[in-house]
PDB file of C-alpha atoms in Angstrom:
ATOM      1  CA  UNK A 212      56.633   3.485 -21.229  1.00 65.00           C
ATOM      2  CA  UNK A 213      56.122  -0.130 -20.389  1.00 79.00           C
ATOM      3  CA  UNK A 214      52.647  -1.596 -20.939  1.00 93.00           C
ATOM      4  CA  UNK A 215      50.364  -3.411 -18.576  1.00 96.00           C
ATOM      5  CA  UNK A 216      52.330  -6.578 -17.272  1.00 97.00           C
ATOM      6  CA  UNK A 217      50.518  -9.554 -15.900  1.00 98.00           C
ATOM      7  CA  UNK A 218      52.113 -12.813 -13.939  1.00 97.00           C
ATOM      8  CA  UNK A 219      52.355 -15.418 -14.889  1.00 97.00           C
ATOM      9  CA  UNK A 220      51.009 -15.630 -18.616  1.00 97.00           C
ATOM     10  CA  UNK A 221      49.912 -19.411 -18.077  1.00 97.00           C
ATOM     11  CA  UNK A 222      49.124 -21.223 -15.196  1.00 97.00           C
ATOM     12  CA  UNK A 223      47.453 -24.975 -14.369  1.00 98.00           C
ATOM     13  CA  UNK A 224      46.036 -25.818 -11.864  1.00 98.00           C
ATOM     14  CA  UNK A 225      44.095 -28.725 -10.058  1.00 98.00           C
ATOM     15  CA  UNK A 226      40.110 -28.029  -9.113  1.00 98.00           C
ATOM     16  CA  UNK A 227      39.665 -27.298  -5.742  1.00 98.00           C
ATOM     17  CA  UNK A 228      43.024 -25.674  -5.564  1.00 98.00           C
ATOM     18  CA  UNK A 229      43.510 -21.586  -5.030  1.00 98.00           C
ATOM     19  CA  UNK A 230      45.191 -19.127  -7.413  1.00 98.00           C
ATOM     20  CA  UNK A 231      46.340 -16.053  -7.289  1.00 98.00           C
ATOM     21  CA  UNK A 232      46.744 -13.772 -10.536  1.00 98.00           C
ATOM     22  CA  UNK A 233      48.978 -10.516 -10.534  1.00 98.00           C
ATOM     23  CA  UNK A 234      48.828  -7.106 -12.626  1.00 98.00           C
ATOM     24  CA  UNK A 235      51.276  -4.383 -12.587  1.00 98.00           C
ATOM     25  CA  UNK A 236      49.500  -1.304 -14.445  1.00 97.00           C
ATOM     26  CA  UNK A 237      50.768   1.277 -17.083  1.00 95.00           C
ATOM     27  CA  UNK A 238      52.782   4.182 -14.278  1.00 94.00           C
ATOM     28  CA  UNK A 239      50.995   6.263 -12.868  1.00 93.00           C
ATOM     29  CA  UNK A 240      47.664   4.209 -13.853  1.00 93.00           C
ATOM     30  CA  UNK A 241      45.708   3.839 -10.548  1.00 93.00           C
ATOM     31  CA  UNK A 242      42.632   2.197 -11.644  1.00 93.00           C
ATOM     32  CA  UNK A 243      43.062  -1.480 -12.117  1.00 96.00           C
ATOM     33  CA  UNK A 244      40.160  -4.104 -14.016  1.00 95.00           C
ATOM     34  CA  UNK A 245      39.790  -7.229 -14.464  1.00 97.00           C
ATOM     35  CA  UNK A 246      37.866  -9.295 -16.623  1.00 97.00           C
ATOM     36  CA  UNK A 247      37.671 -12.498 -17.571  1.00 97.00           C
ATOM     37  CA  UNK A 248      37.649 -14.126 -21.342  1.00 97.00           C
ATOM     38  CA  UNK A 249      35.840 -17.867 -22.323  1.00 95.00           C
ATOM     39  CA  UNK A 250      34.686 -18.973 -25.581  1.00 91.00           C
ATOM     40  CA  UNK A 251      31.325 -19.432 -24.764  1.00 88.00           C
ATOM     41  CA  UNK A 252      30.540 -16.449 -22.396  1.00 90.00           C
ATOM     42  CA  UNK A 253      33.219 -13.847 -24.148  1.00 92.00           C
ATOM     43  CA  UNK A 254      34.475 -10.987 -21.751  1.00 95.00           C
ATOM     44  CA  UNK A 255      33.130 -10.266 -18.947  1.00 95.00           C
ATOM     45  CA  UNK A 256      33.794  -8.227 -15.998  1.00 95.00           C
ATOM     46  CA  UNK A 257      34.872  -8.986 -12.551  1.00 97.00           C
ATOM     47  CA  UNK A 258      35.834  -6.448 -10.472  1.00 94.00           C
ATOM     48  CA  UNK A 259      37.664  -2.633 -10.567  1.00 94.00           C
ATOM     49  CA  UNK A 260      39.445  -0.698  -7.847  1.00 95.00           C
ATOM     50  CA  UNK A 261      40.919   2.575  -7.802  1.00 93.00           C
ATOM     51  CA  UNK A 262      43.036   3.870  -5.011  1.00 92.00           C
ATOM     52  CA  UNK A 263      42.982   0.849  -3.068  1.00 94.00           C
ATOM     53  CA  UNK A 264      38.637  -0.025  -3.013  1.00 94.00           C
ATOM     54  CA  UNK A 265      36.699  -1.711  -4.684  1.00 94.00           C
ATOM     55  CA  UNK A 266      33.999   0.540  -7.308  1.00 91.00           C
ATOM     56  CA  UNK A 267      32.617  -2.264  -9.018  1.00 90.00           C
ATOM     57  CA  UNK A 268      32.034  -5.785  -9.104  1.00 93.00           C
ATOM     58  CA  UNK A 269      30.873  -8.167 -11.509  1.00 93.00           C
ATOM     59  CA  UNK A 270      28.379 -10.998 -11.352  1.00 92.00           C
ATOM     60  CA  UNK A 271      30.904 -13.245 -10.114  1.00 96.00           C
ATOM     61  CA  UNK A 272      30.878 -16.060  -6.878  1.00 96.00           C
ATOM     62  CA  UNK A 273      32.386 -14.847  -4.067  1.00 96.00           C
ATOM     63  CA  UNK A 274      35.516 -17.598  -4.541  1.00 97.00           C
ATOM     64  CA  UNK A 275      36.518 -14.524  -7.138  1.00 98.00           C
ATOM     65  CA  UNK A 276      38.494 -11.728  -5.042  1.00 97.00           C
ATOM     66  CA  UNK A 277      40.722  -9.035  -5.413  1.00 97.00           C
ATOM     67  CA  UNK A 278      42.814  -5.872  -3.869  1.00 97.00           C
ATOM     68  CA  UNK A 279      44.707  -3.658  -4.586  1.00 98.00           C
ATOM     69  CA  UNK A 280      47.635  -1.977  -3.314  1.00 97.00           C
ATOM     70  CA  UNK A 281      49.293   1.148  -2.512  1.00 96.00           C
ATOM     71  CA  UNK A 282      51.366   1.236  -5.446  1.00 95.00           C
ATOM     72  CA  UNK A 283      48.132   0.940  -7.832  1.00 96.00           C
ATOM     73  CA  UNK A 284      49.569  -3.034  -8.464  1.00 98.00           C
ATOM     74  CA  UNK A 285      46.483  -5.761  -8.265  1.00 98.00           C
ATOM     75  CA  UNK A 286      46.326  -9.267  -7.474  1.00 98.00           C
ATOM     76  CA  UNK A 287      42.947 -11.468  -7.656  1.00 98.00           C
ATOM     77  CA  UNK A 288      42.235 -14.852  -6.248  1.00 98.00           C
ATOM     78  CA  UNK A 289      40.016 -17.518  -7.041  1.00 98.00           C
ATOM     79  CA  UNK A 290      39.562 -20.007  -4.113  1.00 96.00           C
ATOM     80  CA  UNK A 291      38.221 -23.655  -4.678  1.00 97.00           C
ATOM     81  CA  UNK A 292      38.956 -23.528  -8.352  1.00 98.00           C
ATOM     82  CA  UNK A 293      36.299 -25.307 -11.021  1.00 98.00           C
ATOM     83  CA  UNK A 294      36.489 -26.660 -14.356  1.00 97.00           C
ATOM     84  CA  UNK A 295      34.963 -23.683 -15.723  1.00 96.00           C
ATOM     85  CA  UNK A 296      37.360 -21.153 -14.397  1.00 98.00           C
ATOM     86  CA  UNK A 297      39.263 -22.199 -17.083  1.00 98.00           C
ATOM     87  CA  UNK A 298      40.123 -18.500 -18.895  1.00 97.00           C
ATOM     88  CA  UNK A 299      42.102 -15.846 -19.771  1.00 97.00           C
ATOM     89  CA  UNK A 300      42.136 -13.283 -17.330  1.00 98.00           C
ATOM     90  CA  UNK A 301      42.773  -9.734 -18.467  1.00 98.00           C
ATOM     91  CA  UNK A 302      43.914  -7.124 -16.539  1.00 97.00           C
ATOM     92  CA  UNK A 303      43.335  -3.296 -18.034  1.00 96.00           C
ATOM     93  CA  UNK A 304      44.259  -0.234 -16.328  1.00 94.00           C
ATOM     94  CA  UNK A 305      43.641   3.732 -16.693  1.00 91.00           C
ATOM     95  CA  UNK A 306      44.610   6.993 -15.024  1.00 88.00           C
ATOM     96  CA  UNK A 307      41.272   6.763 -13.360  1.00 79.00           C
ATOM     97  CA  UNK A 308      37.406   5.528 -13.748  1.00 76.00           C
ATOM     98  CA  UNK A 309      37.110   8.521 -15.656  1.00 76.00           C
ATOM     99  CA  UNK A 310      35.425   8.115 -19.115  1.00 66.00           C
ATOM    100  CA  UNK A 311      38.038  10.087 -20.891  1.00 68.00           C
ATOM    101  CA  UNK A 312      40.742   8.515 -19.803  1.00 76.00           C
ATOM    102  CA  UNK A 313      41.274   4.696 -21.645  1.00 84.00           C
ATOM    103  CA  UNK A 314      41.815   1.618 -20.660  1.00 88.00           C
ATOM    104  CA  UNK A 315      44.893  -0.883 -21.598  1.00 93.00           C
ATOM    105  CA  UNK A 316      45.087  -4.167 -21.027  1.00 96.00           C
ATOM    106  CA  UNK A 317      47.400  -6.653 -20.242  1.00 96.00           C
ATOM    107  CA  UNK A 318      48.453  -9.442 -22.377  1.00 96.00           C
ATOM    108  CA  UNK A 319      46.561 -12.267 -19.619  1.00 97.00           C
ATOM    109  CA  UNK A 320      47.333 -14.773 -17.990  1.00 98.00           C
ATOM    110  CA  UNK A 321      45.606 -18.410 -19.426  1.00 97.00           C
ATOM    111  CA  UNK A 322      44.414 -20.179 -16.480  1.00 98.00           C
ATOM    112  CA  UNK A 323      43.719 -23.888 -16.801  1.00 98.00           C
ATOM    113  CA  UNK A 324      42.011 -26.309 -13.956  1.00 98.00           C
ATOM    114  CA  UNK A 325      42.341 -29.653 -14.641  1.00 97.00           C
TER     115      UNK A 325
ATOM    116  CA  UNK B 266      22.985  -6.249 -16.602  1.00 54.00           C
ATOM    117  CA  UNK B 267      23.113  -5.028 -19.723  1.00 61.00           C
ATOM    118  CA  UNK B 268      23.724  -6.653 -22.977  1.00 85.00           C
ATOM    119  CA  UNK B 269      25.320  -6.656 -26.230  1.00 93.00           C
ATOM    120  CA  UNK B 270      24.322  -8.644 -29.439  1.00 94.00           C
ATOM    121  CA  UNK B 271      27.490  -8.585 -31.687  1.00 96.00           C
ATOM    122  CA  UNK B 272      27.071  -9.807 -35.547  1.00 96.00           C
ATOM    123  CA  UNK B 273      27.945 -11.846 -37.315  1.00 97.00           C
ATOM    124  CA  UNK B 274      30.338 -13.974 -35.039  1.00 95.00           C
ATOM    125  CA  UNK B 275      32.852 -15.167 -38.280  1.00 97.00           C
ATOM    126  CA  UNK B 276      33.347 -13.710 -41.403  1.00 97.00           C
ATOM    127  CA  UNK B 277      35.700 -15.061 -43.679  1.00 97.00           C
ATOM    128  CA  UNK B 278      36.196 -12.384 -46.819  1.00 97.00           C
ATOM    129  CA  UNK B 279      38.725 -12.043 -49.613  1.00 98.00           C
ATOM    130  CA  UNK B 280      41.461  -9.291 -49.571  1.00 98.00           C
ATOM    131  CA  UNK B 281      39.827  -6.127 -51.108  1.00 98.00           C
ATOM    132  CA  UNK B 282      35.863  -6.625 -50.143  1.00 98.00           C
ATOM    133  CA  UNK B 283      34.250  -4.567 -47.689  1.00 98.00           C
ATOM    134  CA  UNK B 284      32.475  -5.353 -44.374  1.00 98.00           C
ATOM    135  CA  UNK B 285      30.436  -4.393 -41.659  1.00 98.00           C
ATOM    136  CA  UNK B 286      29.867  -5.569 -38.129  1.00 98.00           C
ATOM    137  CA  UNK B 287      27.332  -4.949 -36.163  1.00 97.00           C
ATOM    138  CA  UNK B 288      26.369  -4.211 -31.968  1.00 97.00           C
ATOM    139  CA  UNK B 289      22.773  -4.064 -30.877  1.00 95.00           C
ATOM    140  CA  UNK B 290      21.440  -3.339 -27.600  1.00 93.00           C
ATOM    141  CA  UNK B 291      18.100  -2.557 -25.954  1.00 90.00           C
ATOM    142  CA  UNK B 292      19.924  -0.617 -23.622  1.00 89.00           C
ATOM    143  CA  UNK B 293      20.890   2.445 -23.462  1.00 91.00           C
ATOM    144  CA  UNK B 294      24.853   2.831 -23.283  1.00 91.00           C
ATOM    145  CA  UNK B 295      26.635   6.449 -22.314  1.00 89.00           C
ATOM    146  CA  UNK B 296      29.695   5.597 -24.914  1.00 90.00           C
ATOM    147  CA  UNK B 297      30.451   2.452 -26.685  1.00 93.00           C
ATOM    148  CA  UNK B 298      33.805   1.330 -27.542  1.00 94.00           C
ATOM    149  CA  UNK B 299      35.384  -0.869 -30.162  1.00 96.00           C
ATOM    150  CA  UNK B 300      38.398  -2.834 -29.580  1.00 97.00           C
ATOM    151  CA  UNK B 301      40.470  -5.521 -31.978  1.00 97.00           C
ATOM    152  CA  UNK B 302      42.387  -8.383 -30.101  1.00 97.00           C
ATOM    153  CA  UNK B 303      44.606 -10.887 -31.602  1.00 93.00           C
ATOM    154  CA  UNK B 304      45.881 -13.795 -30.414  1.00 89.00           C
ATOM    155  CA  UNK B 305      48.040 -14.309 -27.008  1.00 86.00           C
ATOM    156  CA  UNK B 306      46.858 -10.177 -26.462  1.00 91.00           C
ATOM    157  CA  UNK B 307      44.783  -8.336 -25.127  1.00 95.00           C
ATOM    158  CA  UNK B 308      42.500  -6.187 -27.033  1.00 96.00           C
ATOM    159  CA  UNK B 309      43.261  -2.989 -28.265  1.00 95.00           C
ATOM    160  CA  UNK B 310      41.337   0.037 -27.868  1.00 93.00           C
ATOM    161  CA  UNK B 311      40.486   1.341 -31.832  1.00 96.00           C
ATOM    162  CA  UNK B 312      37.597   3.938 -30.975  1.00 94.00           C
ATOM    163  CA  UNK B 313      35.123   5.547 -28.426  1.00 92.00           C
ATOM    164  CA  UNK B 314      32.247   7.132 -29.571  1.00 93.00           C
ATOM    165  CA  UNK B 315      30.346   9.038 -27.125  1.00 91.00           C
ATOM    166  CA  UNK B 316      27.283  11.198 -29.080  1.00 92.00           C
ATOM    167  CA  UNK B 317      24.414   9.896 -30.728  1.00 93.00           C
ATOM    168  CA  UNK B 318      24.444   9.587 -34.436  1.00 95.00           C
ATOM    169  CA  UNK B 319      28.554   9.790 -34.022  1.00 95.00           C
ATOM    170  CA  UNK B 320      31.054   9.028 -36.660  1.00 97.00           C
ATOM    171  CA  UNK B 321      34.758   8.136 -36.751  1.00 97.00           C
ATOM    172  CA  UNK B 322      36.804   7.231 -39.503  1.00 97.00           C
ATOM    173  CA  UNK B 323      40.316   5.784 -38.566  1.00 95.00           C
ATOM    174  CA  UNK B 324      41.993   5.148 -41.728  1.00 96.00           C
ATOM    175  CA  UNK B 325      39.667   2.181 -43.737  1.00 97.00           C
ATOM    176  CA  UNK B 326      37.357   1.848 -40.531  1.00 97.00           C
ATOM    177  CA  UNK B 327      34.183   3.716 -40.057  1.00 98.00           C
ATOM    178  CA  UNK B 328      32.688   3.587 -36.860  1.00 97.00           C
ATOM    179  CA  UNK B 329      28.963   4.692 -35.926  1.00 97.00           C
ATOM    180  CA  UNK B 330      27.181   4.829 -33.101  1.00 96.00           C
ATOM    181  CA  UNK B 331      23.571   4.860 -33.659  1.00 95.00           C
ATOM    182  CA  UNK B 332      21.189   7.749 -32.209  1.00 94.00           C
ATOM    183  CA  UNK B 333      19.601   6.449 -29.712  1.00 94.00           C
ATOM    184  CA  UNK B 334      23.448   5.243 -28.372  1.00 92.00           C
ATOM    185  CA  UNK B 335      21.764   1.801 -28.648  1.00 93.00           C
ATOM    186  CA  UNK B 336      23.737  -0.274 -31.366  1.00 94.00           C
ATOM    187  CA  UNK B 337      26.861   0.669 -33.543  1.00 96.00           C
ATOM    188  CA  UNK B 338      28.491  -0.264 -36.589  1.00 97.00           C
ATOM    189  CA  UNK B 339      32.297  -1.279 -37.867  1.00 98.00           C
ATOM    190  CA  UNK B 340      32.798  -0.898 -41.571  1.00 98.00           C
ATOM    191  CA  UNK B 341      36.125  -1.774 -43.324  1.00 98.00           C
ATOM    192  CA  UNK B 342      36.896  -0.297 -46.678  1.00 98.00           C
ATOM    193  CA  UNK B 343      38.700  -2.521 -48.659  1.00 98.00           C
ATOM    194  CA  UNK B 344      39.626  -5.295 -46.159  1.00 97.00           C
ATOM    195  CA  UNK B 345      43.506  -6.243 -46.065  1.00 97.00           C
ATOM    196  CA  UNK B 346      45.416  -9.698 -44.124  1.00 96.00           C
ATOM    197  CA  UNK B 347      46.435  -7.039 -41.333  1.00 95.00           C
ATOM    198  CA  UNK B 348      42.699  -6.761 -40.636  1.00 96.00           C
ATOM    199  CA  UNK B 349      42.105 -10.623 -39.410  1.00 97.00           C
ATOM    200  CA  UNK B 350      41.641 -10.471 -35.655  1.00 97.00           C
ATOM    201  CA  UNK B 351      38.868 -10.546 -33.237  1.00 97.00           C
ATOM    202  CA  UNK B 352      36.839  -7.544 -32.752  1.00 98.00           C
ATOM    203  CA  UNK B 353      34.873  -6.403 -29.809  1.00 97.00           C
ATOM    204  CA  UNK B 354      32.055  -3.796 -29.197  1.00 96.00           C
ATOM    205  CA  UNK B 355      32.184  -2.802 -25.356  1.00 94.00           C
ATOM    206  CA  UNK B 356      29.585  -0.246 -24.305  1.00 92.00           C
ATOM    207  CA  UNK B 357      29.852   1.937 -20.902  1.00 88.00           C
ATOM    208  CA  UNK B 358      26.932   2.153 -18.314  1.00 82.00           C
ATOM    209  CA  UNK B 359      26.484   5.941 -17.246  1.00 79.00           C
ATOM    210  CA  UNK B 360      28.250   6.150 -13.650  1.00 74.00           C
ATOM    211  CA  UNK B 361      30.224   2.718 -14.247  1.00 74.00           C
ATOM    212  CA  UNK B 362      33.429   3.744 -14.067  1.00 72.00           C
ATOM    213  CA  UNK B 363      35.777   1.211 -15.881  1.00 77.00           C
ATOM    214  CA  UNK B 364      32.922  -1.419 -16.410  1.00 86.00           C
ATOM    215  CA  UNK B 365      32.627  -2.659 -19.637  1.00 90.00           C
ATOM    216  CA  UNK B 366      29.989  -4.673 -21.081  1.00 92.00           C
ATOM    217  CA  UNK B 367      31.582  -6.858 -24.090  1.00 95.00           C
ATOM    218  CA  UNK B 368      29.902  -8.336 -27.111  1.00 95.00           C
ATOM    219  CA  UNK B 369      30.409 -11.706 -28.086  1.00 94.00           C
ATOM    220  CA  UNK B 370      32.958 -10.657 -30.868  1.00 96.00           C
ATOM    221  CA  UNK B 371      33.329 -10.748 -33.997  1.00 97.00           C
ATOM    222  CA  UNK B 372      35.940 -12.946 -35.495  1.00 97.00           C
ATOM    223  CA  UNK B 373      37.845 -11.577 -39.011  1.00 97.00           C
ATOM    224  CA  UNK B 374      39.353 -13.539 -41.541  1.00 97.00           C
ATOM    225  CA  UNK B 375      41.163 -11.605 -44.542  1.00 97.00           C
ATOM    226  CA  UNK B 376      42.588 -14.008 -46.901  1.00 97.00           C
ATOM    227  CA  UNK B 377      45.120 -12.816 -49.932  1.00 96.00           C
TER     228      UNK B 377
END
């Protein structure tokens, strides 16, 4: 079955623009994270929802959102972009938060602010 | 928020040599996982481990997770070119759902 798909795979943008970042999980997957990927601060998570709400959240700004929607797909936003938003954003989903089920991730889409 | 300490960061080795990599916490993690991710990917998911004192063997990898589900080990027997990649330790909070906490990596070079 088809893997986790993220849009687009690259992106640039200017700073103080807005972007918004979409994940289609694995079928039937209906919890969707995200996480984010520099070279100096590695992975590191933002947010996860299952069934539509958010279960956890990351020590992000608040200019990092996200939802989710009925048909388990996930978008997240980043308002008032800076310089060091520049990342790859990874999207994983699972069946559910479960700890036996795991986690896949997307291939991510490379954000750059200029 | 908890953290992991992932060692050594490169490591450059010759086809055929062994290695082992290294995640240390002081925390206390309910299962710790251990992905590899190359480049324009995302990471793979290799192992969970889940008890204290744990091991998994997947092919020429040995994984451990250490009794006190604190820190964990990746050995590779006999290191081949397919090997090169980043790896990752991730461990899982107790009640966290999806969260992971990632180490910093751990960035493999197998040369022929």
């Amino acid at each position: 079955k088809a893997g986790v798909t993220q849009t687009p795979r690259y992106l640039i943008k200017t700073r103080g623009q807005q972007v918004t970042l979409s994940c289609s999980p694995i079928s039937g997957h209906r919890s969707v994270s995200w996480y984010q990927q520099t070279p100096g601060q590695g992975l590191q998570f933002l947010f996860e929802y299952f069934s539509e709400t958010q279960r956890n959240k990351g020590n992000f700004p608040g200019r990092f959102s996200g939802r989710q929607f009925s048909n388990s797909r996930s978008e997240m936003n980043v308002s008032t972009l800076e310089l060091g938003d520049s990342a790859l954003y990874l999207c994983a989903s699972s069946y559910s938060p479960d700890r036996e089920y795991e986690q896949y991730f997307g291939p991510g889409t490379r954000l750059t602010v200029t | 928020t908890q953290l992991l300490e992932q060692s050594p960061q490169f490591l450059s080795i010759q086809e055929g040599e062994n290695l082992t990599v290294y995640c240390n916490s002081s925390s206390v993690f309910s299962s710790l996982q251990w992905y590899r991710q190359e480049p324009g990917e995302g990471p793979v998911l290799l192992v969970t481990v889940v008890t204290g004192g744990e091991v998994k063997k997947l092919k020429r990898l040995t994984f451990q997770f250490g009794d006190a589900r604190k820190d964990s080990s990746l050995h590779i027997t006999a290191a081949q070119p397919g090997d090169t990649g980043l790896y990752l330790c991730a461990g899982e909070e107790y009640n966290a759902g999806n969260m992971l906490t990632f180490g910093g990596g751990t960035r493999l070079m197998v040369k022929p």
